[in-house]
CSV table of C-alpha atoms in Angstrom, one decimal:
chain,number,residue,atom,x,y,z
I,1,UNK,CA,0.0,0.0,0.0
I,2,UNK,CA,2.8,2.4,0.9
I,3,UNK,CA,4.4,1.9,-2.1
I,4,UNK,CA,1.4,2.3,-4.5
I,5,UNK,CA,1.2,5.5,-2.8
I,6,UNK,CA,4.4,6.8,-2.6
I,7,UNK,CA,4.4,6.2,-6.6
I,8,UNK,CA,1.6,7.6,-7.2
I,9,UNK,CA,2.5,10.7,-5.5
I,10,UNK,CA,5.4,11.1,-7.1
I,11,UNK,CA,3.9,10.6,-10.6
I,12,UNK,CA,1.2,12.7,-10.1
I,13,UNK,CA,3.7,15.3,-10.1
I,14,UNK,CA,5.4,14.8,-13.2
I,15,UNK,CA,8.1,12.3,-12.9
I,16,UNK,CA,8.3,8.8,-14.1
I,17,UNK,CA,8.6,5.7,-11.3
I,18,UNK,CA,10.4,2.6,-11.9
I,19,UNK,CA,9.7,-0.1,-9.2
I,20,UNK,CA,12.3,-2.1,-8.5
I,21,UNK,CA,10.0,-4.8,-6.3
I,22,UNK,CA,11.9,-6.5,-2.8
I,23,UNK,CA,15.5,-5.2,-3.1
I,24,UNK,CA,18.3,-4.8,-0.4
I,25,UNK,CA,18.7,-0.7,0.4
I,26,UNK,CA,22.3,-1.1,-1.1
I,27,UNK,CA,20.7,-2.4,-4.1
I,28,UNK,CA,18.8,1.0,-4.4
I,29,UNK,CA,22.2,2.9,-3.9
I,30,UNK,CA,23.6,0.8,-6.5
I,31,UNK,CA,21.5,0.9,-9.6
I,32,UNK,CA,20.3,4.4,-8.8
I,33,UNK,CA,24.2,5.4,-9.0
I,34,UNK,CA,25.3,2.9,-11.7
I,35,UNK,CA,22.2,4.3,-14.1
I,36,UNK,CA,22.4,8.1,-14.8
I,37,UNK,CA,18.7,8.0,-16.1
I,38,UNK,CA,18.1,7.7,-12.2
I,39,UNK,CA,17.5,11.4,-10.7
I,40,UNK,CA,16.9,9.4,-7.1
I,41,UNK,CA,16.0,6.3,-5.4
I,42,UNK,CA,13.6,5.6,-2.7
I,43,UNK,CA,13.4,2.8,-0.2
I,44,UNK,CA,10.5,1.8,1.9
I,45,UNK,CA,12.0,-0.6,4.9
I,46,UNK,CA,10.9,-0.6,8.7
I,47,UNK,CA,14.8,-1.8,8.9
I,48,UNK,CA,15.2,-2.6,12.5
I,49,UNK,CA,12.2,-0.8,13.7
I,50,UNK,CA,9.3,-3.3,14.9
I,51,UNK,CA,7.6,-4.3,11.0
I,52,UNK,CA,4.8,-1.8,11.1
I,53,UNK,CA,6.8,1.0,11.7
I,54,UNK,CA,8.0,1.0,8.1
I,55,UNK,CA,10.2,4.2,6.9
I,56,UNK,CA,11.1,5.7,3.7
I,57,UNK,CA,15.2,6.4,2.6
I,58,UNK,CA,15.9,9.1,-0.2
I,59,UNK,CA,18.9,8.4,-2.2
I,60,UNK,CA,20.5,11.0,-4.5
I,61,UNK,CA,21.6,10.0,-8.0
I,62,UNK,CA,25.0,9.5,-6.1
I,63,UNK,CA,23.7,6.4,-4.8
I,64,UNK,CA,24.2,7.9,-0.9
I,65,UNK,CA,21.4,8.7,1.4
I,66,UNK,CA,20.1,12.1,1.4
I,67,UNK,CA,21.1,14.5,4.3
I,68,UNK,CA,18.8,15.7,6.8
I,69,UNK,CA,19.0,19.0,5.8
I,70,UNK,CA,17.6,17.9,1.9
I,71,UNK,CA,14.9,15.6,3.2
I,72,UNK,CA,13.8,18.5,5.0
I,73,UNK,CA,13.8,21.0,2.0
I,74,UNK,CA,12.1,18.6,0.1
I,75,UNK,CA,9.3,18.1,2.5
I,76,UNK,CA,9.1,22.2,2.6
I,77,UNK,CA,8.5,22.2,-1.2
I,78,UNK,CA,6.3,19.6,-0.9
I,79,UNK,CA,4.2,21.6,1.5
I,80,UNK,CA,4.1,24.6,-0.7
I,81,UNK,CA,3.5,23.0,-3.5
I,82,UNK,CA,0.1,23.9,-3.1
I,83,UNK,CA,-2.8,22.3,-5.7
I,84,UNK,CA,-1.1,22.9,-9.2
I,85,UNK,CA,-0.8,19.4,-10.8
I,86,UNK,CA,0.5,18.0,-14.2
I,87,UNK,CA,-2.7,16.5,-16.0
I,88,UNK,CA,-2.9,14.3,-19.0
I,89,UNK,CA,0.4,13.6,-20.7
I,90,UNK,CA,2.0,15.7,-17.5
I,91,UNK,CA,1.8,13.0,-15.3
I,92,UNK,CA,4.9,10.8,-14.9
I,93,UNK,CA,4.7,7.0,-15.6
I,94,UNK,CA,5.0,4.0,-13.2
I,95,UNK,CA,6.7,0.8,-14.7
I,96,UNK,CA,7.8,-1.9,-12.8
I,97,UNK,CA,11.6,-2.9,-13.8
I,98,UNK,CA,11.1,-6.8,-13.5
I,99,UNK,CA,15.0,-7.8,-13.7
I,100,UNK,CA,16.3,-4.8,-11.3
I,101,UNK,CA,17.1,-7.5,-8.5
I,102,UNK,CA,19.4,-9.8,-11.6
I,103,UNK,CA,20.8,-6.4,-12.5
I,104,UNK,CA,22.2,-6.0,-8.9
I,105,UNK,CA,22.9,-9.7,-8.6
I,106,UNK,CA,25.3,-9.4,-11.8
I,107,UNK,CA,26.7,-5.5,-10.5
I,108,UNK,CA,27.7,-7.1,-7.2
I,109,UNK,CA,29.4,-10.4,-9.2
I,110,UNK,CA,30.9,-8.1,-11.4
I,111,UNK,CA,32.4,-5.7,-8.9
I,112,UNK,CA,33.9,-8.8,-6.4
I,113,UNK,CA,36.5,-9.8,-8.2
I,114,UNK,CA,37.1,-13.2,-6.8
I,115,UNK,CA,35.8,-16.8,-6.8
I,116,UNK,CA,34.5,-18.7,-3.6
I,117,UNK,CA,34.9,-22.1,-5.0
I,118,UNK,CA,34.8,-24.6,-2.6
I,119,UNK,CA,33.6,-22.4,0.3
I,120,UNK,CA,30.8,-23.7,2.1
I,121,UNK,CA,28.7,-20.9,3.4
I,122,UNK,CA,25.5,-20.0,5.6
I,123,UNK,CA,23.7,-16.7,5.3
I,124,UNK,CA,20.8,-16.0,7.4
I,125,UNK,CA,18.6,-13.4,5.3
I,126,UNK,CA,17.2,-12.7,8.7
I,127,UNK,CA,14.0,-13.1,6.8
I,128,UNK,CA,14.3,-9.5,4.9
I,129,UNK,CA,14.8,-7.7,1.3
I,130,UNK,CA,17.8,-10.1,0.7
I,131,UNK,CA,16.4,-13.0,0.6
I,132,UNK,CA,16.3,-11.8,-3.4
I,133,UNK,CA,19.7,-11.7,-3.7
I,134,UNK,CA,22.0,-12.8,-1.2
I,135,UNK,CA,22.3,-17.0,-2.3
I,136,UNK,CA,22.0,-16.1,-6.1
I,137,UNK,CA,25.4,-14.0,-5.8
I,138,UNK,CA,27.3,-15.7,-3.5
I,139,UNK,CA,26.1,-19.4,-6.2
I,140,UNK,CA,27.1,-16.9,-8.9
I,141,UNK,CA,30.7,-16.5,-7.0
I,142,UNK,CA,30.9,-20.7,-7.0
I,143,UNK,CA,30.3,-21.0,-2.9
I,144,UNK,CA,28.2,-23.9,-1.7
I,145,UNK,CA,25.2,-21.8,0.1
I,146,UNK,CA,22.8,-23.0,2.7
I,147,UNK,CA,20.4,-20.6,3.2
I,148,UNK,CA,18.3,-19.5,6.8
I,149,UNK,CA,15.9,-16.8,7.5
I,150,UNK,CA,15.0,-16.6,3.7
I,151,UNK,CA,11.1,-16.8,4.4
I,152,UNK,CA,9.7,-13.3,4.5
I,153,UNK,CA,6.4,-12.5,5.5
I,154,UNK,CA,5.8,-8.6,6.5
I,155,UNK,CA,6.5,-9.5,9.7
């Protein structure tokens, strides 16, 4: 729900929305810097807050968090926005990018630059966002995975 809203918000004003679907946060940070057609990157997480208590992170097109100090100046211009609106053709697009997490999977390969043949490994996805990307990378990288924690369910 938070997400179809915070995308609608934001292309009610004019700007296209790619949804990315259950990523890691660094995965955010990562394709939003690696892609320069990215002006920001948003993540919805309640992190280590109890589940309901969910949160949103602002990335810059750097690919690092937003200070303070612009999350508030954005929330100010949000405020004074006032009522004026794009209609019609104004209003950005919402697509859902269906191989962003195999983008991030292949980045991540990519950018270790070493092989874990042989290595037996256990990752507990502590039941989160990287349960979607965590076993493929490491399997990608040749390690023998066992996997715990890789059931998510909101809560």
């Amino acid at each position: 729900m938070l997400e179809a809203a915070l995308a609608a918000g934001i292309a009610s004003a004019g700007t296209d929305v790619v949804l990315g679907g259950v990523l890691p946060t660094p995965a955010v940070a990562e394709l939003v810097a690696g892609d320069p057609g990215f002006a920001a990157g948003v993540v919805i997480s309640a992190s280590h807050n109890p589940f309901p208590d969910n949160g949103i992170k602002l990335f810059g097109p750097d690919g690092f968090k937003l200070p303070d100090t612009a999350e508030a100046a954005l929330e100010q211009r949000i405020d004074d926005a006032g009522g004026g609106r794009p209609t019609a053709g104004g209003i950005g697009e919402i697509r859902h990018w269906a191989d962003a997490a195999a983008t991030y999977r292949a980045h991540m390969v990519a950018r270790t630059g070493t092989r874990f043949d042989g290595v037996h490994v256990v990752i507990d996805c502590a039941n989160g966002a990287t349960v979607t990307t965590a076993e493929a990378v490491l399997t990608d990288l040749g390690a023998d995975v066992r996997v715990i924690g890789a059931d998510p369910d909101g809560v």
